[in-house]
Coordinates of C-alpha atoms and ligand atoms in Angstrom, one line a residue:
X1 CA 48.2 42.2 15.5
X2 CA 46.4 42.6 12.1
X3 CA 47.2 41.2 9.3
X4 CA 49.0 38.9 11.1
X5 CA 48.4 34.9 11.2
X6 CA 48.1 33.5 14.9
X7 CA 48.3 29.8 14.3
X8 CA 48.4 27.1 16.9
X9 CA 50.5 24.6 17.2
X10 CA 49.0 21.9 15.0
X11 CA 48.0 24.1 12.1
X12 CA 51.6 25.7 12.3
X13 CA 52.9 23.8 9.1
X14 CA 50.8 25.5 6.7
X15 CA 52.3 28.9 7.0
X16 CA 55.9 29.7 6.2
X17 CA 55.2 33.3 6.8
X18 CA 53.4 34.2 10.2
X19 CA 55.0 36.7 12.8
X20 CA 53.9 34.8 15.6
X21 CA 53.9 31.2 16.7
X22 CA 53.1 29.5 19.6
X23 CA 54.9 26.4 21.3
X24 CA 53.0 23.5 20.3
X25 CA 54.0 21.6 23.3
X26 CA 52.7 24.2 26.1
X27 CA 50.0 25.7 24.0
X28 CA 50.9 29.0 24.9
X29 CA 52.1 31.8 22.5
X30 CA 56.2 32.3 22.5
X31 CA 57.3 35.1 20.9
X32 CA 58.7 34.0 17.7
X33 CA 61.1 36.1 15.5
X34 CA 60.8 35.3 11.4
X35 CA 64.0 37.2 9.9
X36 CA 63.8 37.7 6.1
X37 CA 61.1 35.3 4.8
X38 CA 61.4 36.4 2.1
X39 CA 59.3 33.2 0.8
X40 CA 56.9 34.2 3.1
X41 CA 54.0 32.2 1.1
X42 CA 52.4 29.3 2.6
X43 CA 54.2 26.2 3.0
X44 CA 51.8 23.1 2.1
X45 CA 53.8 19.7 2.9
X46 CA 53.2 17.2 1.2
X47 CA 52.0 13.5 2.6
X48 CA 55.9 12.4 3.1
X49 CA 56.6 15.5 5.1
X50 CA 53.5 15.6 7.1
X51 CA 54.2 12.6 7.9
X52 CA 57.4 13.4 9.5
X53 CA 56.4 16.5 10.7
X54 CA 53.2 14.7 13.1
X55 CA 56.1 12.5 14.5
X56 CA 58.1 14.6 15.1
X57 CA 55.3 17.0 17.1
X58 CA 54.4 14.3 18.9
X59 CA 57.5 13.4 19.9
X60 CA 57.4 9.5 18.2
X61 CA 60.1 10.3 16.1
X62 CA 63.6 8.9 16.0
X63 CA 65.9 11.1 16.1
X64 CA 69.3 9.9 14.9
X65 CA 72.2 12.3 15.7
X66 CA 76.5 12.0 14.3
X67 CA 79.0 13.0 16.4
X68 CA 78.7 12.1 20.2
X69 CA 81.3 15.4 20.9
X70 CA 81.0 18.1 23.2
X71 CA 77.6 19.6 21.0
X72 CA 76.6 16.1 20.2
X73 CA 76.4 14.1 23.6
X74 CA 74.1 16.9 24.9
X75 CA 71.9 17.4 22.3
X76 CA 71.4 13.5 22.2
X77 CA 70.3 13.5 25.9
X78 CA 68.3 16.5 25.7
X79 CA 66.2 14.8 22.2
X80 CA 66.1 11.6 25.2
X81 CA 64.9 13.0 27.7
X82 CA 62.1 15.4 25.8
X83 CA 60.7 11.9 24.8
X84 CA 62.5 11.2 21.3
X85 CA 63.8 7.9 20.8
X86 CA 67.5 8.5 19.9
X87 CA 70.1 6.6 18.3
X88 CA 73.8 8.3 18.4
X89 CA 76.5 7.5 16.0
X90 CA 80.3 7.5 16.1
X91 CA 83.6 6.5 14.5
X92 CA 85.0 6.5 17.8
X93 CA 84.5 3.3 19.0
X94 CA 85.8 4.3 22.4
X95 CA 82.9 6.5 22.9
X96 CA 80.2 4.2 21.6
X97 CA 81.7 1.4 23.9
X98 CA 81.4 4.1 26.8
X99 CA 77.9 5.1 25.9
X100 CA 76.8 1.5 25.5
X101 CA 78.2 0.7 28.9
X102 CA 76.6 3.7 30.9
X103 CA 79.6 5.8 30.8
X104 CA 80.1 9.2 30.0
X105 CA 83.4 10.7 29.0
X106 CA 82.1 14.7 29.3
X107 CA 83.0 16.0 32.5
X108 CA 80.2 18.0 33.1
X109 CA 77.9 15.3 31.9
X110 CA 77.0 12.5 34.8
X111 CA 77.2 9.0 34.1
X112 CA 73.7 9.1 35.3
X113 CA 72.5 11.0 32.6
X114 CA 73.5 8.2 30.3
X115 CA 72.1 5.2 32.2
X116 CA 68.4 6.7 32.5
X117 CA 68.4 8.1 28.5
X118 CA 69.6 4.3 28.2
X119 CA 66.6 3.4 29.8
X120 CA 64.7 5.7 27.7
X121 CA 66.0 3.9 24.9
X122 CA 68.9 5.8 24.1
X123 CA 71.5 3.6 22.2
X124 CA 75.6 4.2 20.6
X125 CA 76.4 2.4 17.2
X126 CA 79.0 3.3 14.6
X127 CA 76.6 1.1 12.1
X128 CA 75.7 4.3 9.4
X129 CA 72.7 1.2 8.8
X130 CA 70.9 2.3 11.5
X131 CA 70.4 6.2 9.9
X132 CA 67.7 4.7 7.5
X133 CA 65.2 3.9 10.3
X134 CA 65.6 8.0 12.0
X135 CA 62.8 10.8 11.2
X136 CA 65.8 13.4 11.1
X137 CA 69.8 13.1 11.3
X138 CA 71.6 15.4 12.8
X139 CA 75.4 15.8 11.9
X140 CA 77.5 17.4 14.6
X141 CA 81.5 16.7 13.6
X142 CA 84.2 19.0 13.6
X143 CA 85.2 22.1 11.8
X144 CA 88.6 22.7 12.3
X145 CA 91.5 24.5 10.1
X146 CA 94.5 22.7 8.3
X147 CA 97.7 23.7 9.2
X148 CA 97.6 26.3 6.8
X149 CA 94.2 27.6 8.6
X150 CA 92.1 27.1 6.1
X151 CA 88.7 25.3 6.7
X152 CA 88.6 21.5 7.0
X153 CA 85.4 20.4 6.0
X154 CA 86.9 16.4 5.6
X155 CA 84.8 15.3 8.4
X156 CA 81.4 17.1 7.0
X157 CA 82.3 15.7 3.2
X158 CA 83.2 12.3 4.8
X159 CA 80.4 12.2 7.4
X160 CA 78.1 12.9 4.4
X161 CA 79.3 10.7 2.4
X162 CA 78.5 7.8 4.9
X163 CA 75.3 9.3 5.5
X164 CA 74.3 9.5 1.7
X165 CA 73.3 5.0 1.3
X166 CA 70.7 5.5 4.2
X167 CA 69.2 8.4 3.8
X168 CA 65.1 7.7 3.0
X169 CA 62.4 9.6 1.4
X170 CA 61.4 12.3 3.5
X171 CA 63.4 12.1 5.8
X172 CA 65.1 14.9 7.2
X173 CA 68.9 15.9 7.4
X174 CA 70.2 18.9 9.9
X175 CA 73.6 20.4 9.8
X176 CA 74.7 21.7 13.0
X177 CA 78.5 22.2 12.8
X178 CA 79.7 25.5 12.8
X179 CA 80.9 26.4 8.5
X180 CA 80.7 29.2 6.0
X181 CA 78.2 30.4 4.5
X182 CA 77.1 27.8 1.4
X183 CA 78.6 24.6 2.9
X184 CA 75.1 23.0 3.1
X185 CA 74.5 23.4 -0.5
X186 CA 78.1 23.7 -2.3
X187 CA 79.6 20.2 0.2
X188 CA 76.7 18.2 2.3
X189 CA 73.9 18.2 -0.4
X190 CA 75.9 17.4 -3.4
X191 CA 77.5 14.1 -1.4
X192 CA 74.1 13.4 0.3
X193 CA 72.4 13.2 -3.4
X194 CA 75.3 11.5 -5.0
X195 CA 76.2 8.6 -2.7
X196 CA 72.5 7.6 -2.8
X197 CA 71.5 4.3 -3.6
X198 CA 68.0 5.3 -4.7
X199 CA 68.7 8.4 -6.4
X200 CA 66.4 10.6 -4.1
X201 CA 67.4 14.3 -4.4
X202 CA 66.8 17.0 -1.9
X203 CA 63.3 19.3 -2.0
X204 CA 64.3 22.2 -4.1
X205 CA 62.9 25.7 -3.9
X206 CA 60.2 24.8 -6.7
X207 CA 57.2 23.2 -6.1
X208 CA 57.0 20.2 -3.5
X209 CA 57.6 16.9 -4.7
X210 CA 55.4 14.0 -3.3
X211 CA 57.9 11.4 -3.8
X212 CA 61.2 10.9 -4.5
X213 CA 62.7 13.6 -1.7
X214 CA 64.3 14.3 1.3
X215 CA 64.9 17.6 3.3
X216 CA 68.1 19.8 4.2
X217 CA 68.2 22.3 6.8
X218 CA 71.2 23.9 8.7
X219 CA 70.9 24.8 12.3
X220 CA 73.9 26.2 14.0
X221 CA 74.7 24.9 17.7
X222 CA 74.9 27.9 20.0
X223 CA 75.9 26.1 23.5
X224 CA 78.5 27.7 25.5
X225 CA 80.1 25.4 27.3
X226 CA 80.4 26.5 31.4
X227 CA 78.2 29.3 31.0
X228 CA 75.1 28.1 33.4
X229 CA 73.2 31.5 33.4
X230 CA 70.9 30.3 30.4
X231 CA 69.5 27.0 30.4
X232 CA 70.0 25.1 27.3
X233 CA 66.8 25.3 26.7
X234 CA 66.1 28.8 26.9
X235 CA 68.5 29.6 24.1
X236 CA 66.5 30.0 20.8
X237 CA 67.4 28.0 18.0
X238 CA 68.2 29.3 14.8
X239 CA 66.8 27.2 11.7
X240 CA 67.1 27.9 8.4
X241 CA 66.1 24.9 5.5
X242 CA 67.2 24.4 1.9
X243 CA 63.3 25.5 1.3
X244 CA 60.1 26.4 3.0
X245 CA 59.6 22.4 3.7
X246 CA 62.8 21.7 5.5
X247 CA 62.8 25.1 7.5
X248 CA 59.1 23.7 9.2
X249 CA 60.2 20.4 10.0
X250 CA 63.7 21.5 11.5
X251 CA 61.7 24.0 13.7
X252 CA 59.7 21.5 14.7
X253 CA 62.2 19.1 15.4
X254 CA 63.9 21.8 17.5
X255 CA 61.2 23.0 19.4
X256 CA 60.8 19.5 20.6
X257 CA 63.8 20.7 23.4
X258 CA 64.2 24.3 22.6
X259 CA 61.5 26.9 23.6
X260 CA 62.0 28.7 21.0
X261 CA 63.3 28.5 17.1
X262 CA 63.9 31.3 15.1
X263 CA 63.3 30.6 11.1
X264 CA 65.6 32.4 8.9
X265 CA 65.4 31.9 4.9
X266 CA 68.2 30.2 4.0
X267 CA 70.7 27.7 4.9
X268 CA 73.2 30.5 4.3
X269 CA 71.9 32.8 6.9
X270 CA 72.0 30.5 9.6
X271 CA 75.0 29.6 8.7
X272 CA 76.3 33.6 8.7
X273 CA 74.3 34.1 11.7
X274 CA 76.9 31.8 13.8
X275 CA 79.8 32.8 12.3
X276 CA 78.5 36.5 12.8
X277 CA 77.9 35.6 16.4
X278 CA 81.1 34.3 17.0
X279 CA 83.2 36.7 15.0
X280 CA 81.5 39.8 16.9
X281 CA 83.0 37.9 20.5
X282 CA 86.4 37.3 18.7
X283 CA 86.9 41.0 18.1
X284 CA 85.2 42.7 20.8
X285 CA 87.7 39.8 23.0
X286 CA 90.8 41.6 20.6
X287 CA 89.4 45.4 21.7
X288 CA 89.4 44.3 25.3
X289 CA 93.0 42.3 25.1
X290 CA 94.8 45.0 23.6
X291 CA 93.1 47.8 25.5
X292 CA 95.1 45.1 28.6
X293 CA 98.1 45.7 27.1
X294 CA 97.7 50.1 26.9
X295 CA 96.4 49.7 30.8
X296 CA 99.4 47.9 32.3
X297 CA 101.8 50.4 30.2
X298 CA 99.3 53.6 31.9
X299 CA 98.7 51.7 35.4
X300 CA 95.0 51.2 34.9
X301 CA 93.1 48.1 36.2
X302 CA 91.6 47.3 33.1
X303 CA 89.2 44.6 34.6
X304 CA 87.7 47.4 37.1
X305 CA 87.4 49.9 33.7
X306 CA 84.9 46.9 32.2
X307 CA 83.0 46.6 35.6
X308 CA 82.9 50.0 35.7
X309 CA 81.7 50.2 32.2
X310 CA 79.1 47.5 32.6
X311 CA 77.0 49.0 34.9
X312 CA 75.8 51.4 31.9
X313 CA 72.1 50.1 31.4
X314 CA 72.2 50.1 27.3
X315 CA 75.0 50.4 24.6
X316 CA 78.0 48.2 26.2
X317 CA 78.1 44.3 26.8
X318 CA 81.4 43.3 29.2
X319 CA 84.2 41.1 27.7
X320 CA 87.3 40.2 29.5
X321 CA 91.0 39.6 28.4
X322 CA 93.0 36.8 28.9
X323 CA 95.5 34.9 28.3
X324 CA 94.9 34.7 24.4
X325 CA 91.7 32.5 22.9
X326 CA 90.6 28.9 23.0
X327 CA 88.5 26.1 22.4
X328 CA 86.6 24.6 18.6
X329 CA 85.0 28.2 18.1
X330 CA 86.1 31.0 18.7
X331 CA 90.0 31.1 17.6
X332 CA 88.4 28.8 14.3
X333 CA 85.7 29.7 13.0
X334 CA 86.1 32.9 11.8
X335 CA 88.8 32.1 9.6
X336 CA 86.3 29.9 8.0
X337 CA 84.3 33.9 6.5
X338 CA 87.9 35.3 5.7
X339 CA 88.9 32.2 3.7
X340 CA 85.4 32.5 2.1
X341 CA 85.8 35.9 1.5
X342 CA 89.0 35.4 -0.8
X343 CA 86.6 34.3 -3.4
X344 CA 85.4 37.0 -3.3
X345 CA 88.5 39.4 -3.7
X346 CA 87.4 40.6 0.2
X347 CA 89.8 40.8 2.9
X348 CA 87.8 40.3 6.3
X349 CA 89.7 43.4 8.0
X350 CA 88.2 43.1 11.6
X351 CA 88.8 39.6 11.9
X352 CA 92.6 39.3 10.7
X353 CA 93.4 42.1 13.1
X354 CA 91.5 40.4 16.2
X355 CA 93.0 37.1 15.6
X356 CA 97.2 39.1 15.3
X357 CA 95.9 40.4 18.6
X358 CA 94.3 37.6 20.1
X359 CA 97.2 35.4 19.2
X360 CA 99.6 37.5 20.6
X361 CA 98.5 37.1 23.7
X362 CA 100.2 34.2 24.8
X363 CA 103.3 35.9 23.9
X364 CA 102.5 38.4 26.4
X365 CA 101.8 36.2 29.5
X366 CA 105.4 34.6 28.9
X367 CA 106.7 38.6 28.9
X368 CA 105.3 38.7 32.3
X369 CA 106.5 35.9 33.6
X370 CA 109.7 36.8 32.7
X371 CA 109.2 40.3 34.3
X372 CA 108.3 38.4 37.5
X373 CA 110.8 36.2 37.6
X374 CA 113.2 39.8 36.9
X375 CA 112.1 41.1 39.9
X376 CA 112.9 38.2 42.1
X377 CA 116.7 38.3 40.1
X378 CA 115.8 34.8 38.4
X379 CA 116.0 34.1 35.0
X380 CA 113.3 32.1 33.0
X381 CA 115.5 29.4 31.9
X382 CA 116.0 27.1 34.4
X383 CA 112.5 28.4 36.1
X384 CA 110.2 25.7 37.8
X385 CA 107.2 27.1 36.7
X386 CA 103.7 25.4 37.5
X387 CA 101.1 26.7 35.5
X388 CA 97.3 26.5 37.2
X389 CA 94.6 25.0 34.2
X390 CA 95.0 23.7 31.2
X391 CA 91.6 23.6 29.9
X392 CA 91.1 26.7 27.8
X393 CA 88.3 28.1 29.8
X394 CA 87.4 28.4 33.5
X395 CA 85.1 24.8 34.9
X396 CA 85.3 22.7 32.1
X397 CA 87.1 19.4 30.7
X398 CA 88.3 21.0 27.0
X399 CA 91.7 21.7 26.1
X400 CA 91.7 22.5 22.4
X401 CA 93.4 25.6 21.2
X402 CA 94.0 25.9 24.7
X403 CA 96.5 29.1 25.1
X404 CA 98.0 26.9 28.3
X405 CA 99.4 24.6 25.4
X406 CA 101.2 27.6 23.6
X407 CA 102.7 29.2 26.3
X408 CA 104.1 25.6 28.0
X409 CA 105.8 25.9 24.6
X410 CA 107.0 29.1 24.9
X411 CA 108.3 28.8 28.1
X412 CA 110.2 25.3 27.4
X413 CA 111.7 27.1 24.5
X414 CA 113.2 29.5 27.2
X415 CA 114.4 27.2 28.7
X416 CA 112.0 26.6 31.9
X417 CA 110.9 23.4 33.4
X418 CA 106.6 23.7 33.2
X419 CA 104.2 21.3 35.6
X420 CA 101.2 22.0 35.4
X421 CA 97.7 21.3 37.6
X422 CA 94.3 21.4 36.5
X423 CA 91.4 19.4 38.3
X424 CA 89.3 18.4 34.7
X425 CA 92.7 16.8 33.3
X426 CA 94.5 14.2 35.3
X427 CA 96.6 14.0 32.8
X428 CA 97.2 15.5 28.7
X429 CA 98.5 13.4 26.2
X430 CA 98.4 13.6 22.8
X431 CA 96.2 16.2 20.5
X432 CA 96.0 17.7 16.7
X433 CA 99.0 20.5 17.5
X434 CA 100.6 18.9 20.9
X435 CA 102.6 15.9 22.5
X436 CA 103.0 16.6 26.5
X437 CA 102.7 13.3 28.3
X438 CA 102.0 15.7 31.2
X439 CA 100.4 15.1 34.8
X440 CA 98.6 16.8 36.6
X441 CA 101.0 18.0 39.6
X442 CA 99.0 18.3 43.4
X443 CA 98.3 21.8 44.7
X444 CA 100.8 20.9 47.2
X445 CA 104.4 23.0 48.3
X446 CA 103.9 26.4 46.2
X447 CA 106.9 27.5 47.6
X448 CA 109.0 25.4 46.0
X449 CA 108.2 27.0 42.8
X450 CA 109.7 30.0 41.5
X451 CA 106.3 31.0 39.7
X452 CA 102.7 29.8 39.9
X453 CA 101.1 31.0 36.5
X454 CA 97.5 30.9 36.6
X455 CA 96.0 30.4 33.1
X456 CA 92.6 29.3 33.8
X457 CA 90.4 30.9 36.6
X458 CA 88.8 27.7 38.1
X459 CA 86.3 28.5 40.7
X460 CA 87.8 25.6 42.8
X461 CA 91.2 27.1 43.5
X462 CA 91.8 28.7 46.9
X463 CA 93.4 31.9 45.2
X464 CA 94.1 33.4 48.9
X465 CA 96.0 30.2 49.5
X466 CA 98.1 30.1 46.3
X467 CA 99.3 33.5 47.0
X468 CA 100.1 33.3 50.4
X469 CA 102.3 30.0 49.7
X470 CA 103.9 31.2 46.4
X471 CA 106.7 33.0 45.7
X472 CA 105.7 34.7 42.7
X473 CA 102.0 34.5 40.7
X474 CA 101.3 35.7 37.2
X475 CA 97.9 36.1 37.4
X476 CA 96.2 36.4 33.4
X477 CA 92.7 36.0 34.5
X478 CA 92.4 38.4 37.3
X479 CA 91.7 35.3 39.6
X480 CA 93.0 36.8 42.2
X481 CA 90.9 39.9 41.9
X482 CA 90.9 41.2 45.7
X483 CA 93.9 40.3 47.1
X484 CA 96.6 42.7 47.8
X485 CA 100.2 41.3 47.9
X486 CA 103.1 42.4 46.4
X487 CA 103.6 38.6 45.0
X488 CA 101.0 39.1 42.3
X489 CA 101.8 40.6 38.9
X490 CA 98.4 40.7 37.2
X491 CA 98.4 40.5 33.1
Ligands
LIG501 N1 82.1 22.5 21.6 C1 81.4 23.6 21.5 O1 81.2 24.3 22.5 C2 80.7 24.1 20.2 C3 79.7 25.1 20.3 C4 79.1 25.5 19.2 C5 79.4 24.9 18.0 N2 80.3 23.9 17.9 C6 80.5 23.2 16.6 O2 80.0 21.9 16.6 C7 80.7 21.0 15.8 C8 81.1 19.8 16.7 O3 82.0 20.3 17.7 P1 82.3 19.4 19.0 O4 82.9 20.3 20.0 O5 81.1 18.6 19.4 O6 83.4 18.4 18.4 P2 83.9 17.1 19.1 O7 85.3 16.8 18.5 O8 83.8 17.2 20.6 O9 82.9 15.9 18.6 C9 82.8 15.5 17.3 C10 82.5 14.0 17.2 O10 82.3 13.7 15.9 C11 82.9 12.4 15.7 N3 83.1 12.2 14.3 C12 84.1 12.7 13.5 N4 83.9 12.2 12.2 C13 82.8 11.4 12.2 C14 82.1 10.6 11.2 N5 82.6 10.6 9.9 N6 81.1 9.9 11.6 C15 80.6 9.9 12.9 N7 81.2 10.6 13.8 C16 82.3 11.4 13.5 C17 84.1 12.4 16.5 O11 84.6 11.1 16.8 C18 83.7 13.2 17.8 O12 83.1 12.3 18.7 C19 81.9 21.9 15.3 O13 81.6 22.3 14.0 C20 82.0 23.0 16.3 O14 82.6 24.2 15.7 C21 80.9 23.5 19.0

């Protein structure tokens, strides 16, 4: 290791450029990656920063965070529970009334969970007042597209906006949402500077300023929701500040309930880093969904090709088709870098063509329901039809960009009656691109049915049950992965 700076914990903030880091908290060396400092100088805070930063590393800090969502609520209770004093923030007043009361509205996340970080201090407000007393603020509100699928940023620009009359000196401000690559500095730090009462103005890259600042970092939320083979904690954190200042203190801040964070130089690679991350499961989902589509035509089980192909030790991860994609990443956020790339006269090739495949795939699953309901001499229209899950992935309580919704669309246009079940939504009202007024219909006389479509692969459905008492079962998941009956027609 020569040449290279082994610092502990403490001593830590006075170099922006060392290899190797070690976890303040544990005292014991984590590997640590720096990508690309290229700033790689020493980073000497200055007294307004320092003093933030020793809160923060001992964990006295207040940690103020927007957006009580699906990345918010957790990340709230994790600060909590790591010791932090945290306040949470929401328009939604239905949430902060819920929070307030003890409740959660996350299915995964126990109401128990919120009545001990209550107890720990944890509190809901939608009073923006309360932002001026935090050590950091972390914004985590949506990204989604218009209708014309372009980037929405209104709820960063407004959430900024709100945020700009508290923000402090020295304090510290963390993007988390997912966005393209310059939204920090061309949207959230031109509103944070302008709606300031004070007139602070973020740390540049020049020298540090001992008063007069605050700091601006961007560090990309990288949860994936129902996956429970990594901890939370074990996933590193990617952190990448405005300058040298802000990239310490968000590190910091991070490693507070992550055991690891990984530096980058810019706010503009962490945010490429997420959109890279998700644009490389987008596609490699659109290789494996249309490579589906050749296997049925050539009578290949495509899902025991990718088992098979899995088993190779390097050079292949395993993704899986389905019924087309879902949920506030994946069928988003890439079309934030191909709408970014316009400016740049660049046409984002790869990700165009996964999302024409990806959203053809609901498309496909009404094909095959049709084919089923063909071989039984029925028609789709006039079909009872009850489609299994609505949320848009197996075990958990989201349904946006749920391919469920399109294809209850598609079918109704075809003229089939569609009930649905799905044990994380009792019912499914109103959202951004759907209407249903739907409830959830009991697991109960399959027969009657003239196709059970399974959308979502819950892992508390009785698939040997739902075959045996069904008629017919479109199966897009390979749920029912096992079973041999002639009722089945995978897709
Ligand atoms: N859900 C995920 O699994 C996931 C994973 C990684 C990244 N992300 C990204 O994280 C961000 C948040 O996603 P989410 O799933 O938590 O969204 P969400 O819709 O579940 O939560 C967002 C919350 O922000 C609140 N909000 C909106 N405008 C506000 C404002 N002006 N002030 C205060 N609160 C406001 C909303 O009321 C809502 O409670 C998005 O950019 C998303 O792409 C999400």
């Amino acid at each position: 290791m020569a040449g290279r700076s082994l610092l502990c914990g403490a001593c830590r903030a006075l170099c922006g450029g060392c290899h190797e880091l070690y976890d303040g908290h544990k005292s014991k060396r984590v590997d640590a990656i720096i990508v690309n400092m290229s700033n790689a100088s020493r980073v000497v805070l200055p007294q307004i920063a320092q003093e933030r930063f020793n809160r923060l590393e001992a964990r006295t800090a207040r940690i103020g965070v927007i957006g009580l969502g699906y990345v918010g609520l957790p990340l709230s209770l994790l600060f909590s529970e790591a010791g932090f004093t945290v306040t949470g923030f929401d328009i939604d007043s239905g949430k902060v009334a819920d929070l307030e009361a003890g409740r959660s509205y996350i299915f995964r996340i126990p109401g128990k969970e919120i009545e001990s970080a209550r107890q720990r201090g944890f509190t809901a407000t939608a009073d923006f007042a309360h932002l001026s007393e935090q050590d950091a603020i972390i914004l985590c509100v949506p990204t989604p597209l218009t209708e014309h699928r372009e980037p929405d940023l209104s709820f960063v620009e407004n959430t900024s906006k709100s945020v700009a009359p508290w923000v402090r000196e020295g304090q510290l401000v963390v993007l988390e949402s997912t966005t393209y690559p310059g939204t920090t500095e061309g949207v959230m730090i031109p509103a944070l500077e302008a709606g300031n009462g004070p007139g602070l103005k973020v740390q540049g890259k020049g020298v540090p300023a001992e008063r007069g600042v605050f700091y601006v970092a961007y560090s990309p939320e990288r949860e994936d929701p129902g996956n429970v083979t990594v901890a939370r904690r074990d996933i590193p954190k990617i952190v990448g500040g405005h300058e040298g200042i802000a990239t310490e203190l968000a590190a910091v801040l991070y490693e507070g309930i992550f055991a690891q964070s990984v530096r980058v130089s810019s706010t503009r690679v962490a945010e490429m880093t997420k959109l890279l991350e998700n644009i490389y499961r987008c596609v490699n989902i659109a290789l494996v969904n249309e490579l589906k589509l050749l296997s049925l035509r050539m009578g290949v089980d495509i899902w025991e090709v990718i088992d098979a192909a899995a088993t190779k030790p390097f050079g292949f991860q395993p993704f899986y088709p389905g019924p087309g994609l879902g949920g506030h990443c994946i069928p988003i956020d890439p079309y934030y870098l191909s709408w970014k790339a316009r400016e740049y006269d660049f046409n984002t090739r790869f990700i165009e063509l996964a999302g024409e495949v990806n959203e053809s795939m609901p498309a496909h699953v009404v094909q095959y329901v049709g084919k089923g309901l063909n071989q039984n001499k029925k028609a789709v229209n006039g079909a009872r039809i009850l489609m299994l899950g609505m949320a848009y992935k197996k075990d958990i309580d989201d349904l946006r960009e749920s391919p469920s919704l399109t294809v209850i669309e598609l079918l109704r246009e075809q003229g089939a009656e569609v009930l649905y079940n799905d044990p994380y939504f009792p019912t499914v009202g109103r959202g951004r691109h759907y209407n249903l007024n739907m409830t959830s219909t009991p697991l109960t006389d399959l027969e009657q049915y003239d196709c059970v479509l399974i959308m979502t692969d819950h892992s508390n459905y009785d698939y040997r049950t739902i075959v045996s008492e069904s008629q017919l079962v479109v199966d897009s998941r390979n749920a029912t992965k096992g079973i041999r009956s002639a009722k089945i027609l995978r897709c």
